Amino acid sequence: MIAVHGSVLAQEIEIESPNIAYSAIYPILIVFGVALVGVLVEAFAPRPRRYVVQTVLAAAGLGLAFVGTVLVAGDLPETQNGLARGGIEAEGALAVDGPTLFIWGAILLLSFFSVLLFAERRLESGVTAFAGQAAALPGTEAEREASTRGLEHTEVFPLMLFAVGGMMLFPASNDLLTMFVALEVLSFPLYLLCGLARRRRLLSQEAAVKYFLLGAFASGFFLYGIALVYGYAGTVTLAGIDGAITNRVGGDGLLLAGIGLMAVGLLFKIGAAPFHAWTPDVYQGAPTAVTGFMAACTKVAAFGALLRVFYVAFGGAQWNWMPMMWIVAALTMGVGCVLTLTQTDVKRMLAYSSIAHAGFLLTGFVGVQAATRDSDDMTSLVAVMFYLLAYGFTTLGAFAVVTVVRDSSGEATHLSRWAGLGKQSPVLAGVFALFMLAFLGLPATSGFMAKWAVFTSAWAGDAQLLVIIAVLASVITAFVYIRVIVLMFFADPVGEGPTVAMPSVLTVVTIAAGVVVTVALGVAPQPVLDLAHQAGEFVR
Amino acid sequence: MSPMTALPVLSETASAVAPAQAGGVYSLLWLVVALPAVSAAILLLGGRSTNAWGHLLGCAAPIASFALGVLMFVSLLTRDAHDRAIEQHLFDWITTGSYDVDAGLLLDPLSMLFVLLITGVGSIIHVYSIGYMAEDPRRRRFFGQLNLFVAAMLLLVLGSDYLVLFVGWEGVGLASYLLIGFWQHKHSAATAAKKAFVVNRVGDMGMALAVMLMFATFGTTSFVGVSAAAEGASTATLTALGLLLLLGACGKSAQVPLQSWLLDAMEGPTPVSALIHAATMVTAGVYLVTRSNFIFNEAPTAQTAVVIVGLVTALWGAIIGCAKDDIKKALAGSTMSQIGYMHLAAGLGPIGYAFAIFHLLTHGFFKANLFLGAGSVMHSMNDEVDMRRYGGLAPLMPITFLTFAMGYLAIIGFPLFSGFWSKDLILEAAFAENLVVGFGALLGAGITAFYMTRVMLMTFLSPKRWADDVHPHESPRVMTVPLLVLAALSAVGGVLYLGGWVVDWLTPVVGEEHPELGVPVWVISLAAVAVVAAGVAVAWVLVAKRDVPREAPVRVSVFTTAARADLFGDALNEAVFMRPGQHLTRSLVYVDNRGVDGTVNGLGGLIGGASGRLRRLQTGFVRSYALTMVAGAFVVVVALLAANLS
Amino acid sequence: MDLYLPILGLAVLGAGFAVVTIVTSALVGPKRYNRAKLDSYECGIEPTPQPAGGGRFPVKYYITAMMFIVFDIEIVFLFPWAVAFDSMGIFALVEMVLFIATVFLAYAYVWRRGGLEWD
């Protein structure tokens, strides 16, 4: 072995120019490009102009990237006997296929509305909800000065675009190293964004540090898993790993340990138990706009990657990892829904609810149902992608509502402060109630269709027991959501009650988008289901 | 074999004919649902500008639906008996290759009767509400929610697919939740609303699983598709389906063991209790069982379960009804009990489906009548609900008294009144199938007579017990006219059975089978009348012959205590479900927040002896989170290896 | 397996040497401590004063260090690029220009926002 490696150095290596199909991957490049331009704007544009320039730039960039995604999706070639569409691009680093593009579209749409939330200025009387000067210590003279001078960090926009770029890269990665890089690219900006709240800065900074430490820890597991899988298969490309598993090259211990450790990294990102502990703390501490962005987009990206790795690379070993994922899914739903019961803070409650939803999504994931040529039944992929889109919009809308319920110290996130909101502002409380009902899965909301899709595909994939657990769990969570509705409409306000600040058109548009999608996907889900269906399987 | 499957002699099974596509007057079928839905949207979203005419629009919508329903009914009558199923396709809801769900409506003899009941009784109650809610500043919203309910209920009975039915099912649940909690300022109303919703979710779980099981085994969830597929399915599958559907039915219809919410639901305004919690929504379970006859017919075990649930609830509700001093709760107990009868009949198979529906219709008439009568009494008594504060109201509110009396005679089964016919048929069917069930049902009839007589006596006839500042008076015309209409229906509702009409009408949907009795039919009728008379007599002796104290006696027998406490239904729920749940939650929270930390800090404390350990017991340490992650990763990897390499 | 034997042997040797040295010096070495000996060793110069409680020191150290690493890495990439440049042609040139431009963007940001000013 050593001798062979030694001779490689001496050989004359013929290097060919790599072939990069820019026409297939330019949506990612647009996002990264705009993010870089954003950095330049920070460097050279005068301070008063930055906010407007950054907002327009970010929104336009995301919009452009979305248009690009649609165009790319328009002429995807069919492969694998018509089961999949798309191809492997950039020398095997990226898989640009139907599911990738669907996920890109979802991420871009959700992040577009997140930008609007980021840009909201009216709620904090003229500045954004991000810290004026993050470097100033909380409670010091420097902080007060930054606040009186009306400083704000417009870096959040490029940071967010970098994160979006990473999120697009993550589920599109066709080899494990690209996937690891993407994971870091999407994570680092998020760590920073979490610590930039204008109010309750200590809580926010604590959240950022926690998220960073645990995230780094999880990345370590992920990387170690990659190493072990490489040790097993001798390659990091997904197709290569699949080939090695199919041919049973031996060394199952390496493979299984590798799968387990990689699963840890991915399950951390989606917030599945027992790797969920960061979720409530981070969701609570981060600026609410960031929380909404994370809850919606990170989940989409991480699930995309999870699906790709486990279906494409580890598909041949599914009987090995399936029992583990069963248990994780059941545990996640259990922890998520039971702990939601005792939360007293809106953001923490939504965090635990997101854990429960991760469990429902895992249920769909576990029902591994691949498309075959003859039938076009609901596959797991279709169901999970639909769920992600539906849940993303609902949760983003819910967090947007959280930003406008305020008292003198900023957002009034303690649930007791929400008592009597229905009398104060029936429309807003009604909208939040709609989101709660969608989380609960009431028919004619997107939540029902999403759960229905996921559960039926899981049931058809012989995960009946898990579906029963999932249905039970959704019964338990019903209690929580109903409690919130009761609190808003039937309880008397404590003290002088919450005030509902009138946000600018930006937040209103985001909330409206949440409402429209939540209702539309509940009543007429067919176009989106069709779209997810046309996306086909992953390319291999 | 279960005792419920005695062989029928004369039998005709329902034939699954493909329904005709909607044309002519039936092409307006969607309007029946859409009218109240649109009206609800206008009233709920329209804001204060609709205050002035909101209640009028709210009444017009169900009346218009009723008119359409009557048109269609007349048109159906002219058609051939086996050609009375009309389907209207609205749009493709979900299409995924082999599995399609059409958002479609199905009008057949069964749903036709429900449409007439819902829109007919619904319209009457809407009109009554104009008067009842006249003083309420949120009357417009009330009508909006009431219309929402009507639309959802119509969707429930008209949906051509279990999934569409499920949308209506959840819709009525939501409307019921909103209306129970309509008087938001009352804490008890909010609690009751929440309880109703959560208990119903347990039932919905059964529904959801049933629909999913259908999808998984039959690949379809439409009534036509499932009924065709059910013939070839295994008994085990069908039994599972039947039991799951029964769970759903129990939740919605307040049957044991999911009965506990109905009594609390009486916190809602009285018209709501009349419409939703007596006449229509709570009967959805009976509709579900009857509609799914093609499943239950092939699953005897599930049928037995339906009969047992029905019988137990019939007695359970009746016993509760005996001990309640709150007039609405006494009536609510009676609702449970009567719906128990319907389930009992439906569980008997083709022999009983039509009787169940017949009783459902007559019950819709007389129970709405009784509730609205109770509302009228409350209206004039400053919203007092305790019957111990009533008495001697008959001369003061004659119309209410007389109409209430019609309902009373109907429910106890006084000969020739509507309830007499329908209950008698159920008793016949019960005796034909099984003696135990028959005698149980007969006993229930006796108890019904007792508690209804008690209500009647305590409210209208016994000496007056109300305070001096109460001035009972007859209600306004807008309330008494609906009462009169309902009283008439309660009295003569039996005409539906004239010449066995209602049974023949339903035969194409549910099949037919005649009960084979060992004794002549009149023996049973006579027995029933005798038992009812005994019940009335006992009530007379116990209530009318003694003074009714204004305060409920404290020292009472264990039986009264038990019945007052709803036979400990809530206590049971608490002990069996809530407490373990709470313990689980608490311990999970403890482990999640403190347990891991505790271990770490315990160790840290031992080694470092650091101060302020108490402070460190606070939650939220990254290191403990990291520790859980390590433990989790360890477990995941070890489990993977152990499971696969051993 | 034979291939790994030398590695194992080396590992044992290394570990053994470390253990033996530490144990020996602990056993036979004289122990006369003074303040200077307990101080941290920083290339022989006066140690950087530490605030009480371990506290903080200026973030500018990190910024400088990070800039160094960024350009260090850039050089690492430049070397193989230069070796293979002939066979890759114009494509390689464009890509490398883009890469360097990206790195300099961050540099420009640090420079404009005053990250390079020490005081």
mmCIF file of C-alpha atoms in Angstrom, chain A residues 89-247:
data_model
loop_
_atom_site.group_PDB
_atom_site.id
_atom_site.type_symbol
_atom_site.label_atom_id
_atom_site.label_comp_id
_atom_site.label_asym_id
_atom_site.label_seq_id
_atom_site.Cartn_x
_atom_site.Cartn_y
_atom_site.Cartn_z
ATOM 1 C CA GLU A 89 -22.936 18.568 -12.352
ATOM 2 C CA ALA A 90 -19.631 20.172 -11.400
ATOM 3 C CA GLU A 91 -17.474 17.079 -11.674
ATOM 4 C CA GLY A 92 -19.727 15.012 -9.467
ATOM 5 C CA ALA A 93 -19.932 17.546 -6.673
ATOM 6 C CA LEU A 94 -23.522 18.590 -7.195
ATOM 7 C CA ALA A 95 -26.663 16.770 -8.169
ATOM 8 C CA VAL A 96 -29.024 19.154 -9.888
ATOM 9 C CA ASP A 97 -32.197 17.142 -10.112
ATOM 10 C CA GLY A 98 -35.913 17.552 -9.566
ATOM 11 C CA PRO A 99 -35.881 17.269 -5.769
ATOM 12 C CA THR A 100 -32.914 19.641 -5.545
ATOM 13 C CA LEU A 101 -34.736 22.255 -7.563
ATOM 14 C CA PHE A 102 -37.940 21.843 -5.592
ATOM 15 C CA ILE A 103 -35.995 22.344 -2.387
ATOM 16 C CA TRP A 104 -34.145 25.320 -3.842
ATOM 17 C CA GLY A 105 -37.448 26.857 -4.808
ATOM 18 C CA ALA A 106 -38.828 26.313 -1.316
ATOM 19 C CA ILE A 107 -35.741 27.735 0.373
ATOM 20 C CA LEU A 108 -35.640 30.758 -1.916
ATOM 21 C CA LEU A 109 -39.309 31.563 -1.418
ATOM 22 C CA LEU A 110 -39.090 31.178 2.336
ATOM 23 C CA SER A 111 -35.903 33.189 2.597
ATOM 24 C CA PHE A 112 -37.377 35.916 0.413
ATOM 25 C CA PHE A 113 -40.105 36.435 2.988
ATOM 26 C CA SER A 114 -37.542 36.118 5.768
ATOM 27 C CA VAL A 115 -35.673 39.055 4.232
ATOM 28 C CA LEU A 116 -38.827 41.085 4.571
ATOM 29 C CA LEU A 117 -38.953 40.171 8.257
ATOM 30 C CA PHE A 118 -35.273 41.024 8.651
ATOM 31 C CA ALA A 119 -35.894 44.429 7.105
ATOM 32 C CA GLU A 120 -38.786 45.343 9.393
ATOM 33 C CA ARG A 121 -37.968 48.694 10.991
ATOM 34 C CA ARG A 122 -41.175 50.157 12.247
ATOM 35 C CA LEU A 123 -41.506 47.881 15.275
ATOM 36 C CA GLU A 124 -38.299 49.152 16.873
ATOM 37 C CA SER A 125 -39.165 52.740 15.943
ATOM 38 C CA GLY A 126 -36.913 53.184 12.959
ATOM 39 C CA VAL A 127 -34.215 50.562 13.318
ATOM 40 C CA THR A 128 -34.077 46.845 12.631
ATOM 41 C CA ALA A 129 -34.432 44.246 15.347
ATOM 42 C CA PHE A 130 -30.699 43.549 15.182
ATOM 43 C CA ALA A 131 -28.109 44.901 17.560
ATOM 44 C CA GLY A 132 -26.816 48.384 16.871
ATOM 45 C CA GLN A 133 -23.267 47.411 17.567
ATOM 46 C CA ALA A 134 -22.781 43.779 18.327
ATOM 47 C CA ALA A 135 -19.257 44.313 19.629
ATOM 48 C CA ALA A 136 -20.422 46.633 22.394
ATOM 49 C CA LEU A 137 -20.952 44.872 25.701
ATOM 50 C CA PRO A 138 -24.551 44.717 26.839
ATOM 51 C CA GLY A 139 -25.398 47.430 29.315
ATOM 52 C CA THR A 140 -22.345 49.573 28.646
ATOM 53 C CA GLU A 141 -21.914 53.147 27.552
ATOM 54 C CA ALA A 142 -20.841 51.986 24.111
ATOM 55 C CA GLU A 143 -24.106 50.153 23.645
ATOM 56 C CA ARG A 144 -26.142 53.159 24.686
ATOM 57 C CA GLU A 145 -24.192 55.318 22.300
ATOM 58 C CA ALA A 146 -24.772 52.923 19.436
ATOM 59 C CA SER A 147 -28.426 52.959 20.273
ATOM 60 C CA THR A 148 -28.742 56.729 20.430
ATOM 61 C CA ARG A 149 -26.868 57.107 17.168
ATOM 62 C CA GLY A 150 -29.349 54.712 15.579
ATOM 63 C CA LEU A 151 -26.709 52.264 14.431
ATOM 64 C CA GLU A 152 -27.758 48.957 12.972
ATOM 65 C CA HIS A 153 -25.984 45.940 11.591
ATOM 66 C CA THR A 154 -26.883 45.671 7.937
ATOM 67 C CA GLU A 155 -24.383 42.822 7.691
ATOM 68 C CA VAL A 156 -27.277 40.559 8.524
ATOM 69 C CA PHE A 157 -28.365 40.590 4.896
ATOM 70 C CA PRO A 158 -25.143 39.261 3.360
ATOM 71 C CA LEU A 159 -24.832 36.852 6.274
ATOM 72 C CA MET A 160 -28.253 35.540 5.589
ATOM 73 C CA LEU A 161 -27.523 35.180 1.891
ATOM 74 C CA PHE A 162 -24.424 33.164 2.687
ATOM 75 C CA ALA A 163 -26.557 30.918 4.839
ATOM 76 C CA VAL A 164 -29.096 30.565 2.036
ATOM 77 C CA GLY A 165 -26.312 29.659 -0.362
ATOM 78 C CA GLY A 166 -25.138 26.974 2.026
ATOM 79 C CA MET A 167 -28.671 25.714 2.417
ATOM 80 C CA MET A 168 -28.974 25.382 -1.350
ATOM 81 C CA LEU A 169 -25.668 23.588 -1.564
ATOM 82 C CA PHE A 170 -26.430 21.184 1.279
ATOM 83 C CA PRO A 171 -29.222 19.103 -0.267
ATOM 84 C CA ALA A 172 -27.627 19.315 -3.719
ATOM 85 C CA SER A 173 -24.297 17.866 -2.637
ATOM 86 C CA ASN A 174 -23.463 14.676 -4.402
ATOM 87 C CA ASP A 175 -20.426 13.832 -2.351
ATOM 88 C CA LEU A 176 -19.872 13.880 1.349
ATOM 89 C CA LEU A 177 -17.111 16.476 1.388
ATOM 90 C CA THR A 178 -19.155 19.018 -0.520
ATOM 91 C CA MET A 179 -21.934 18.246 1.885
ATOM 92 C CA PHE A 180 -19.714 18.926 4.864
ATOM 93 C CA VAL A 181 -18.542 22.236 3.416
ATOM 94 C CA ALA A 182 -22.136 23.176 2.699
ATOM 95 C CA LEU A 183 -23.085 22.306 6.257
ATOM 96 C CA GLU A 184 -20.469 24.682 7.595
ATOM 97 C CA VAL A 185 -21.347 27.411 5.104
ATOM 98 C CA LEU A 186 -24.955 27.330 6.160
ATOM 99 C CA SER A 187 -24.188 27.050 9.861
ATOM 100 C CA PHE A 188 -21.640 29.789 10.517
ATOM 101 C CA PRO A 189 -23.762 32.734 9.404
ATOM 102 C CA LEU A 190 -26.615 31.336 11.470
ATOM 103 C CA TYR A 191 -24.455 31.222 14.605
ATOM 104 C CA LEU A 192 -23.675 34.880 14.106
ATOM 105 C CA LEU A 193 -27.209 35.902 13.283
ATOM 106 C CA CYS A 194 -28.457 34.251 16.466
ATOM 107 C CA GLY A 195 -26.355 36.552 18.602
ATOM 108 C CA LEU A 196 -27.433 39.826 17.051
ATOM 109 C CA ALA A 197 -30.674 40.628 18.864
ATOM 110 C CA ARG A 198 -31.212 44.255 19.790
ATOM 111 C CA ARG A 199 -33.206 43.411 22.901
ATOM 112 C CA ARG A 200 -32.309 40.835 25.545
ATOM 113 C CA ARG A 201 -28.814 40.677 24.189
ATOM 114 C CA LEU A 202 -27.408 38.371 26.842
ATOM 115 C CA LEU A 203 -30.021 35.761 26.052
ATOM 116 C CA SER A 204 -29.282 36.179 22.394
ATOM 117 C CA GLN A 205 -25.535 35.885 22.814
ATOM 118 C CA GLU A 206 -25.952 32.875 25.036
ATOM 119 C CA ALA A 207 -28.071 31.281 22.333
ATOM 120 C CA ALA A 208 -25.423 31.993 19.725
ATOM 121 C CA VAL A 209 -22.645 30.478 21.809
ATOM 122 C CA LYS A 210 -24.707 27.422 22.603
ATOM 123 C CA TYR A 211 -25.677 26.943 19.018
ATOM 124 C CA PHE A 212 -22.091 27.378 17.923
ATOM 125 C CA LEU A 213 -20.607 24.964 20.434
ATOM 126 C CA LEU A 214 -23.178 22.280 19.898
ATOM 127 C CA GLY A 215 -23.181 22.839 16.149
ATOM 128 C CA ALA A 216 -19.436 22.454 16.013
ATOM 129 C CA PHE A 217 -19.761 19.346 18.116
ATOM 130 C CA ALA A 218 -22.339 17.896 15.741
ATOM 131 C CA SER A 219 -20.195 18.789 12.749
ATOM 132 C CA GLY A 220 -17.413 16.820 14.386
ATOM 133 C CA PHE A 221 -19.635 13.763 14.562
ATOM 134 C CA PHE A 222 -20.663 14.294 10.966
ATOM 135 C CA LEU A 223 -17.087 14.557 9.775
ATOM 136 C CA TYR A 224 -16.031 11.508 11.743
ATOM 137 C CA GLY A 225 -18.912 9.632 10.171
ATOM 138 C CA ILE A 226 -17.743 10.713 6.730
ATOM 139 C CA ALA A 227 -14.285 9.436 7.516
ATOM 140 C CA LEU A 228 -15.594 6.051 8.588
ATOM 141 C CA VAL A 229 -17.804 5.750 5.534
ATOM 142 C CA TYR A 230 -14.856 6.653 3.373
ATOM 143 C CA GLY A 231 -12.896 3.963 5.142
ATOM 144 C CA TYR A 232 -15.606 1.504 4.208
ATOM 145 C CA ALA A 233 -16.292 2.500 0.637
ATOM 146 C CA GLY A 234 -13.042 4.129 -0.432
ATOM 147 C CA THR A 235 -14.941 6.991 -1.963
ATOM 148 C CA VAL A 236 -17.025 9.929 -0.832
ATOM 149 C CA THR A 237 -19.386 10.140 -3.784
ATOM 150 C CA LEU A 238 -22.883 9.026 -2.982
ATOM 151 C CA ALA A 239 -23.104 6.731 -5.982
ATOM 152 C CA GLY A 240 -19.783 5.157 -5.102
ATOM 153 C CA ILE A 241 -20.916 4.434 -1.553
ATOM 154 C CA ASP A 242 -24.112 2.947 -2.895
ATOM 155 C CA GLY A 243 -22.064 0.723 -5.184
ATOM 156 C CA ALA A 244 -19.882 -0.417 -2.314
ATOM 157 C CA ILE A 245 -22.914 -1.277 -0.213
ATOM 158 C CA THR A 246 -24.566 -3.146 -3.063
ATOM 159 C CA ASN A 247 -21.455 -5.205 -3.633
#
